[in-house]
Amino acid sequence: EAQVTQNPRYLITVTGKKLTVTCSQNMNHEYMSWYRQDPGLGLRQIYYSMNVEVTDKGDVPEGYKVSRKEKRNFPLILESPSPNQTSLYFCASSPLPLAGLTDTQYFGPGTRLTVL
Amino acid sequence: KQEVTQIPAALSVPEGENLVLNCSFTDSAIYNLQWFRQDPGKGLTSLLLIQSSQREQTSGRLNASLDKSSGRSTLYIAASQPGDSATYLCAVVTLNRDDKIIFGKGTRLHILP
């Protein structure tokens, strides 16, 4: 089954304790992306990756890191989480047409993170 | 900077009615526009994708239209059902935005049985 998986689905942590949210897709997609969703602010892009070892900042990258060492995985790293990073996080992937722009995006189920 | 707006933020309609959800965007130089559905606490499911060269796309009871010149898209839902209750989001990829996708804040739809 074609899917995007995220782990963990729910996480409660404390300020400053490093954490990683994993994202994996089995569709051989080149493009992967992380979003956060907050009430009243909608979905905002954190980072995206066009392919292995190619990553770029989205609209709200501060406080986050990513890596793309393998095509299928795109982990989101919070080196020192803070309460303002409490949010619902989504990973997404997409095939990359020759034009170099995204096509239909497939979303993971979400990770609800609470930073105390 | 591209901005995507969805009005209304919430909508309640009786079951069986046809309805239209609206999405507007400020920069008409888009690559595509996509409509998603999101159920509470869940991820997003792609409903329809309209490329910039297209005027509309249809899938079952759903029809999405695109008017780039006016910066508008509509999602038409025919014969609404309680199972259609969800939040509907539109998102655009702008040609000069380096593949960044910009989402609207969504319309929360409630179909009354």
PDB file of C-alpha atoms in Angstrom:
ATOM      1  CA  GLU A   1       0.000   0.000   0.000  1.00  0.00           C
ATOM      2  CA  ALA A   2       1.339   3.399  -1.007  1.00  0.00           C
ATOM      3  CA  GLN A   3       1.675   5.518   2.083  1.00  0.00           C
ATOM      4  CA  VAL A   4       3.536   8.096   4.098  1.00  0.00           C
ATOM      5  CA  THR A   5       4.218   7.062   7.679  1.00  0.00           C
ATOM      6  CA  GLN A   6       5.202   9.210  10.628  1.00  0.00           C
ATOM      7  CA  ASN A   7       6.434   8.248  14.063  1.00  0.00           C
ATOM      8  CA  PRO A   8       5.596   8.889  16.760  1.00  0.00           C
ATOM      9  CA  ARG A   9       1.968   9.884  16.308  1.00  0.00           C
ATOM     10  CA  TYR A  10       1.814  11.552  19.707  1.00  0.00           C
ATOM     11  CA  LEU A  11       4.666  12.947  21.759  1.00  0.00           C
ATOM     12  CA  ILE A  12       4.863  14.933  24.964  1.00  0.00           C
ATOM     13  CA  THR A  13       8.272  16.250  25.850  1.00  0.00           C
ATOM     14  CA  VAL A  14       9.968  18.957  27.880  1.00  0.00           C
ATOM     15  CA  THR A  15      11.755  22.092  26.818  1.00  0.00           C
ATOM     16  CA  GLY A  16      15.279  21.487  25.554  1.00  0.00           C
ATOM     17  CA  LYS A  17      15.150  17.740  25.120  1.00  0.00           C
ATOM     18  CA  LYS A  18      16.176  16.880  21.571  1.00  0.00           C
ATOM     19  CA  LEU A  19      13.708  14.863  19.555  1.00  0.00           C
ATOM     20  CA  THR A  20      13.300  13.426  16.090  1.00  0.00           C
ATOM     21  CA  VAL A  21      10.074  12.757  14.217  1.00  0.00           C
ATOM     22  CA  THR A  22      10.548  10.234  11.457  1.00  0.00           C
ATOM     23  CA  CYS A  23       8.861  10.266   8.068  1.00  0.00           C
ATOM     24  CA  SER A  24       9.020   7.535   5.483  1.00  0.00           C
ATOM     25  CA  GLN A  25       7.355   7.033   2.100  1.00  0.00           C
ATOM     26  CA  ASN A  26       7.230   3.923  -0.070  1.00  0.00           C
ATOM     27  CA  MET A  27       6.289   5.567  -3.370  1.00  0.00           C
ATOM     28  CA  ASN A  28       9.807   6.444  -4.547  1.00  0.00           C
ATOM     29  CA  HIS A  29       8.903  10.136  -4.483  1.00  0.00           C
ATOM     30  CA  GLU A  30      11.619  12.705  -4.980  1.00  0.00           C
ATOM     31  CA  TYR A  31       9.907  15.551  -3.146  1.00  0.00           C
ATOM     32  CA  MET A  32       9.260  15.466   0.610  1.00  0.00           C
ATOM     33  CA  SER A  33       8.136  18.202   2.931  1.00  0.00           C
ATOM     34  CA  TRP A  34       7.295  19.002   6.541  1.00  0.00           C
ATOM     35  CA  TYR A  35       4.416  21.209   7.672  1.00  0.00           C
ATOM     36  CA  ARG A  36       3.057  22.384  10.952  1.00  0.00           C
ATOM     37  CA  GLN A  37      -0.586  23.150  11.511  1.00  0.00           C
ATOM     38  CA  ASP A  38      -1.757  25.569  14.164  1.00  0.00           C
ATOM     39  CA  PRO A  39      -5.252  26.905  14.928  1.00  0.00           C
ATOM     40  CA  GLY A  40      -5.861  30.153  13.115  1.00  0.00           C
ATOM     41  CA  LEU A  41      -2.609  29.921  11.179  1.00  0.00           C
ATOM     42  CA  GLY A  42      -3.330  26.964   8.946  1.00  0.00           C
ATOM     43  CA  LEU A  43      -0.628  24.783   7.429  1.00  0.00           C
ATOM     44  CA  ARG A  44       2.827  26.260   7.120  1.00  0.00           C
ATOM     45  CA  GLN A  45       5.808  24.668   5.436  1.00  0.00           C
ATOM     46  CA  ILE A  46       8.890  24.081   7.571  1.00  0.00           C
ATOM     47  CA  TYR A  47      11.401  22.427   5.228  1.00  0.00           C
ATOM     48  CA  TYR A  48      11.290  20.574   1.971  1.00  0.00           C
ATOM     49  CA  SER A  49      13.574  18.357  -0.040  1.00  0.00           C
ATOM     50  CA  MET A  50      13.749  17.933  -3.798  1.00  0.00           C
ATOM     51  CA  ASN A  51      15.885  14.807  -3.608  1.00  0.00           C
ATOM     52  CA  VAL A  52      18.572  13.035  -1.601  1.00  0.00           C
ATOM     53  CA  GLU A  53      20.956  15.509   0.042  1.00  0.00           C
ATOM     54  CA  VAL A  54      18.897  18.451  -1.290  1.00  0.00           C
ATOM     55  CA  THR A  55      16.935  20.380   1.332  1.00  0.00           C
ATOM     56  CA  ASP A  56      15.627  23.929   1.574  1.00  0.00           C
ATOM     57  CA  LYS A  57      13.820  26.150   4.029  1.00  0.00           C
ATOM     58  CA  GLY A  58      10.101  26.677   3.918  1.00  0.00           C
ATOM     59  CA  ASP A  59       8.250  29.531   5.569  1.00  0.00           C
ATOM     60  CA  VAL A  60       8.919  28.655   9.227  1.00  0.00           C
ATOM     61  CA  PRO A  61      12.269  26.806   9.480  1.00  0.00           C
ATOM     62  CA  GLU A  62      13.533  28.351  12.723  1.00  0.00           C
ATOM     63  CA  GLY A  63      14.168  25.786  15.432  1.00  0.00           C
ATOM     64  CA  TYR A  64      14.056  22.806  13.085  1.00  0.00           C
ATOM     65  CA  LYS A  65      16.530  20.709  11.147  1.00  0.00           C
ATOM     66  CA  VAL A  66      16.044  18.046   8.505  1.00  0.00           C
ATOM     67  CA  SER A  67      18.159  15.566   6.630  1.00  0.00           C
ATOM     68  CA  ARG A  68      17.649  13.528   3.470  1.00  0.00           C
ATOM     69  CA  LYS A  69      20.234  10.795   3.384  1.00  0.00           C
ATOM     70  CA  GLU A  70      17.896   8.302   1.739  1.00  0.00           C
ATOM     71  CA  LYS A  71      15.134   8.896  -0.745  1.00  0.00           C
ATOM     72  CA  ARG A  72      12.422   7.318   1.385  1.00  0.00           C
ATOM     73  CA  ASN A  73      13.197   9.035   4.715  1.00  0.00           C
ATOM     74  CA  PHE A  74      12.971  12.666   5.775  1.00  0.00           C
ATOM     75  CA  PRO A  75      13.305  13.078   9.543  1.00  0.00           C
ATOM     76  CA  LEU A  76      12.449  16.305  11.329  1.00  0.00           C
ATOM     77  CA  ILE A  77      14.793  17.195  14.161  1.00  0.00           C
ATOM     78  CA  LEU A  78      14.107  19.591  17.008  1.00  0.00           C
ATOM     79  CA  GLU A  79      17.465  20.168  18.687  1.00  0.00           C
ATOM     80  CA  SER A  80      16.068  22.156  21.601  1.00  0.00           C
ATOM     81  CA  PRO A  81      12.265  22.123  21.566  1.00  0.00           C
ATOM     82  CA  SER A  82      10.361  25.036  23.011  1.00  0.00           C
ATOM     83  CA  PRO A  83       6.674  25.385  23.955  1.00  0.00           C
ATOM     84  CA  ASN A  84       5.971  27.437  20.810  1.00  0.00           C
ATOM     85  CA  GLN A  85       6.763  24.321  18.796  1.00  0.00           C
ATOM     86  CA  THR A  86       3.725  22.585  20.244  1.00  0.00           C
ATOM     87  CA  SER A  87       1.767  21.794  17.112  1.00  0.00           C
ATOM     88  CA  LEU A  88       0.432  19.171  14.746  1.00  0.00           C
ATOM     89  CA  TYR A  89       3.117  18.154  12.259  1.00  0.00           C
ATOM     90  CA  PHE A  90       2.582  16.618   8.850  1.00  0.00           C
ATOM     91  CA  CYS A  91       5.020  15.038   6.471  1.00  0.00           C
ATOM     92  CA  ALA A  92       4.166  14.857   2.784  1.00  0.00           C
ATOM     93  CA  SER A  93       5.701  13.462  -0.369  1.00  0.00           C
ATOM     94  CA  SER A  94       5.194  14.027  -4.058  1.00  0.00           C
ATOM     95  CA  PRO A  95       6.585  12.839  -7.370  1.00  0.00           C
ATOM     96  CA  LEU A  96       8.684  15.487  -9.077  1.00  0.00           C
ATOM     97  CA  PRO A  97       7.799  16.168 -12.695  1.00  0.00           C
ATOM     98  CA  LEU A  98      10.441  17.234 -15.166  1.00  0.00           C
ATOM     99  CA  ALA A  99       9.358  20.830 -14.678  1.00  0.00           C
ATOM    100  CA  GLY A 100      10.843  20.566 -11.210  1.00  0.00           C
ATOM    101  CA  LEU A 101       7.676  21.523  -9.422  1.00  0.00           C
ATOM    102  CA  THR A 102       5.462  19.568  -7.141  1.00  0.00           C
ATOM    103  CA  ASP A 103       2.470  17.559  -8.135  1.00  0.00           C
ATOM    104  CA  THR A 104      -0.121  15.798  -6.001  1.00  0.00           C
ATOM    105  CA  GLN A 105       1.062  15.634  -2.434  1.00  0.00           C
ATOM    106  CA  TYR A 106       0.448  12.617  -0.212  1.00  0.00           C
ATOM    107  CA  PHE A 107       0.264  13.335   3.477  1.00  0.00           C
ATOM    108  CA  GLY A 108       1.173  11.311   6.515  1.00  0.00           C
ATOM    109  CA  PRO A 109      -1.279  10.909   9.421  1.00  0.00           C
ATOM    110  CA  GLY A 110       0.304  13.632  11.525  1.00  0.00           C
ATOM    111  CA  THR A 111       2.311  13.865  14.742  1.00  0.00           C
ATOM    112  CA  ARG A 112       0.853  15.772  17.640  1.00  0.00           C
ATOM    113  CA  LEU A 113       3.714  17.267  19.623  1.00  0.00           C
ATOM    114  CA  THR A 114       3.382  18.945  23.004  1.00  0.00           C
ATOM    115  CA  VAL A 115       6.389  20.703  24.494  1.00  0.00           C
ATOM    116  CA  LEU A 116       6.016  21.507  28.175  1.00  0.00           C
TER     117      LEU A 116
ATOM    118  CA  LYS B   1       4.013  37.055  -1.648  1.00  0.00           C
ATOM    119  CA  GLN B   2       1.293  34.554  -2.467  1.00  0.00           C
ATOM    120  CA  GLU B   3      -1.678  34.573  -0.125  1.00  0.00           C
ATOM    121  CA  VAL B   4      -4.465  32.033  -0.213  1.00  0.00           C
ATOM    122  CA  THR B   5      -7.833  32.850   1.339  1.00  0.00           C
ATOM    123  CA  GLN B   6     -10.817  30.622   1.945  1.00  0.00           C
ATOM    124  CA  ILE B   7     -14.200  32.046   2.760  1.00  0.00           C
ATOM    125  CA  PRO B   8     -16.250  31.199   4.717  1.00  0.00           C
ATOM    126  CA  ALA B   9     -14.206  29.737   7.552  1.00  0.00           C
ATOM    127  CA  ALA B  10     -17.133  27.528   8.509  1.00  0.00           C
ATOM    128  CA  LEU B  11     -20.314  26.424   6.793  1.00  0.00           C
ATOM    129  CA  SER B  12     -23.326  24.343   7.821  1.00  0.00           C
ATOM    130  CA  VAL B  13     -25.814  23.072   5.262  1.00  0.00           C
ATOM    131  CA  PRO B  14     -28.642  20.517   5.325  1.00  0.00           C
ATOM    132  CA  GLU B  15     -27.993  17.116   3.850  1.00  0.00           C
ATOM    133  CA  GLY B  16     -28.768  16.813   0.151  1.00  0.00           C
ATOM    134  CA  GLU B  17     -27.953  20.376  -0.794  1.00  0.00           C
ATOM    135  CA  ASN B  18     -25.399  21.340  -3.392  1.00  0.00           C
ATOM    136  CA  LEU B  19     -22.719  23.691  -2.103  1.00  0.00           C
ATOM    137  CA  VAL B  20     -19.718  25.704  -3.217  1.00  0.00           C
ATOM    138  CA  LEU B  21     -16.505  26.351  -1.324  1.00  0.00           C
ATOM    139  CA  ASN B  22     -14.333  29.257  -2.381  1.00  0.00           C
ATOM    140  CA  CYS B  23     -10.596  29.756  -2.599  1.00  0.00           C
ATOM    141  CA  SER B  24      -8.827  32.897  -3.787  1.00  0.00           C
ATOM    142  CA  PHE B  25      -5.146  33.591  -4.365  1.00  0.00           C
ATOM    143  CA  THR B  26      -3.263  36.809  -4.936  1.00  0.00           C
ATOM    144  CA  ASP B  27      -0.595  35.722  -7.443  1.00  0.00           C
ATOM    145  CA  SER B  28      -2.058  34.239 -10.609  1.00  0.00           C
ATOM    146  CA  ALA B  29       1.279  32.744 -11.727  1.00  0.00           C
ATOM    147  CA  ILE B  30       0.529  29.339 -10.318  1.00  0.00           C
ATOM    148  CA  TYR B  31       1.675  25.903 -11.367  1.00  0.00           C
ATOM    149  CA  ASN B  32      -1.279  24.077  -9.890  1.00  0.00           C
ATOM    150  CA  LEU B  33      -4.023  24.271  -7.299  1.00  0.00           C
ATOM    151  CA  GLN B  34      -5.058  21.387  -5.123  1.00  0.00           C
ATOM    152  CA  TRP B  35      -8.077  20.747  -2.924  1.00  0.00           C
ATOM    153  CA  PHE B  36      -7.670  18.616   0.178  1.00  0.00           C
ATOM    154  CA  ARG B  37      -9.980  17.173   2.779  1.00  0.00           C
ATOM    155  CA  GLN B  38      -8.977  16.902   6.427  1.00  0.00           C
ATOM    156  CA  ASP B  39     -10.949  15.019   9.043  1.00  0.00           C
ATOM    157  CA  PRO B  40     -10.480  16.050  12.699  1.00  0.00           C
ATOM    158  CA  GLY B  41      -7.082  14.987  14.022  1.00  0.00           C
ATOM    159  CA  LYS B  42      -6.191  13.307  10.760  1.00  0.00           C
ATOM    160  CA  GLY B  43      -3.927  13.945   7.818  1.00  0.00           C
ATOM    161  CA  LEU B  44      -4.870  15.519   4.530  1.00  0.00           C
ATOM    162  CA  THR B  45      -6.377  13.617   1.634  1.00  0.00           C
ATOM    163  CA  SER B  46      -5.991  14.984  -1.852  1.00  0.00           C
ATOM    164  CA  LEU B  47      -9.333  15.442  -3.600  1.00  0.00           C
ATOM    165  CA  LEU B  48      -8.595  17.203  -6.856  1.00  0.00           C
ATOM    166  CA  LEU B  49      -5.561  18.709  -8.533  1.00  0.00           C
ATOM    167  CA  ILE B  50      -5.959  21.331 -11.250  1.00  0.00           C
ATOM    168  CA  GLN B  51      -2.975  22.217 -13.383  1.00  0.00           C
ATOM    169  CA  SER B  52      -2.630  25.848 -14.440  1.00  0.00           C
ATOM    170  CA  SER B  53      -3.630  24.994 -18.009  1.00  0.00           C
ATOM    171  CA  GLN B  54      -6.875  23.363 -16.900  1.00  0.00           C
ATOM    172  CA  ARG B  55     -10.239  24.926 -16.126  1.00  0.00           C
ATOM    173  CA  GLU B  56     -11.782  22.191 -14.029  1.00  0.00           C
ATOM    174  CA  GLN B  57     -11.469  18.693 -12.661  1.00  0.00           C
ATOM    175  CA  THR B  58     -14.205  16.294 -11.602  1.00  0.00           C
ATOM    176  CA  SER B  59     -14.277  13.316  -9.302  1.00  0.00           C
ATOM    177  CA  GLY B  60     -17.615  11.781  -8.426  1.00  0.00           C
ATOM    178  CA  ARG B  61     -19.763  14.406  -6.709  1.00  0.00           C
ATOM    179  CA  LEU B  62     -16.887  16.865  -6.607  1.00  0.00           C
ATOM    180  CA  ASN B  63     -16.038  19.447  -9.221  1.00  0.00           C
ATOM    181  CA  ALA B  64     -13.238  21.961  -8.889  1.00  0.00           C
ATOM    182  CA  SER B  65     -12.858  24.946 -11.194  1.00  0.00           C
ATOM    183  CA  LEU B  66      -9.962  27.299 -11.708  1.00  0.00           C
ATOM    184  CA  ASP B  67      -9.958  30.860 -12.999  1.00  0.00           C
ATOM    185  CA  LYS B  68      -6.359  32.003 -12.909  1.00  0.00           C
ATOM    186  CA  SER B  69      -7.009  35.494 -14.222  1.00  0.00           C
ATOM    187  CA  SER B  70      -9.323  36.310 -11.346  1.00  0.00           C
ATOM    188  CA  GLY B  71      -7.323  34.292  -8.800  1.00  0.00           C
ATOM    189  CA  ARG B  72     -10.197  32.030  -7.858  1.00  0.00           C
ATOM    190  CA  SER B  73     -11.064  28.394  -7.489  1.00  0.00           C
ATOM    191  CA  THR B  74     -14.292  26.785  -6.373  1.00  0.00           C
ATOM    192  CA  LEU B  75     -15.036  23.327  -5.084  1.00  0.00           C
ATOM    193  CA  TYR B  76     -18.569  22.229  -5.876  1.00  0.00           C
ATOM    194  CA  ILE B  77     -20.054  19.382  -3.857  1.00  0.00           C
ATOM    195  CA  ALA B  78     -23.261  17.895  -5.221  1.00  0.00           C
ATOM    196  CA  ALA B  79     -25.932  16.225  -3.113  1.00  0.00           C
ATOM    197  CA  SER B  80     -24.050  16.691   0.152  1.00  0.00           C
ATOM    198  CA  GLN B  81     -23.942  13.867   2.704  1.00  0.00           C
ATOM    199  CA  PRO B  82     -23.096  13.810   6.415  1.00  0.00           C
ATOM    200  CA  GLY B  83     -19.888  11.982   5.502  1.00  0.00           C
ATOM    201  CA  ASP B  84     -18.760  15.089   3.641  1.00  0.00           C
ATOM    202  CA  SER B  85     -18.358  16.898   6.967  1.00  0.00           C
ATOM    203  CA  ALA B  86     -14.691  17.839   7.233  1.00  0.00           C
ATOM    204  CA  THR B  87     -12.349  20.752   6.723  1.00  0.00           C
ATOM    205  CA  TYR B  88     -11.542  21.519   3.102  1.00  0.00           C
ATOM    206  CA  LEU B  89      -8.274  23.203   2.239  1.00  0.00           C
ATOM    207  CA  CYS B  90      -6.973  24.576  -0.989  1.00  0.00           C
ATOM    208  CA  ALA B  91      -3.286  24.965  -1.738  1.00  0.00           C
ATOM    209  CA  VAL B  92      -1.331  26.514  -4.582  1.00  0.00           C
ATOM    210  CA  VAL B  93       2.171  26.076  -5.923  1.00  0.00           C
ATOM    211  CA  THR B  94       3.339  29.392  -7.329  1.00  0.00           C
ATOM    212  CA  LEU B  95       5.736  29.454 -10.275  1.00  0.00           C
ATOM    213  CA  ASN B  96       8.146  31.868  -8.660  1.00  0.00           C
ATOM    214  CA  ARG B  97       8.081  30.404  -5.187  1.00  0.00           C
ATOM    215  CA  ASP B  98      10.680  27.678  -5.529  1.00  0.00           C
ATOM    216  CA  ASP B  99       8.235  24.816  -5.163  1.00  0.00           C
ATOM    217  CA  LYS B 100       6.754  26.057  -1.920  1.00  0.00           C
ATOM    218  CA  ILE B 101       3.128  25.185  -1.469  1.00  0.00           C
ATOM    219  CA  ILE B 102       0.881  27.766   0.191  1.00  0.00           C
ATOM    220  CA  PHE B 103      -2.273  26.629   1.962  1.00  0.00           C
ATOM    221  CA  GLY B 104      -5.469  28.441   2.759  1.00  0.00           C
ATOM    222  CA  LYS B 105      -6.755  28.140   6.316  1.00  0.00           C
ATOM    223  CA  GLY B 106      -9.629  25.966   5.243  1.00  0.00           C
ATOM    224  CA  THR B 107     -13.407  25.892   5.365  1.00  0.00           C
ATOM    225  CA  ARG B 108     -14.917  23.733   8.087  1.00  0.00           C
ATOM    226  CA  LEU B 109     -17.986  22.092   6.570  1.00  0.00           C
ATOM    227  CA  HIS B 110     -20.775  20.537   8.590  1.00  0.00           C
ATOM    228  CA  ILE B 111     -23.560  18.674   6.827  1.00  0.00           C
ATOM    229  CA  LEU B 112     -26.692  18.528   8.927  1.00  0.00           C
ATOM    230  CA  PRO B 113     -28.519  15.169   8.799  1.00  0.00           C
TER     231      PRO B 113
END
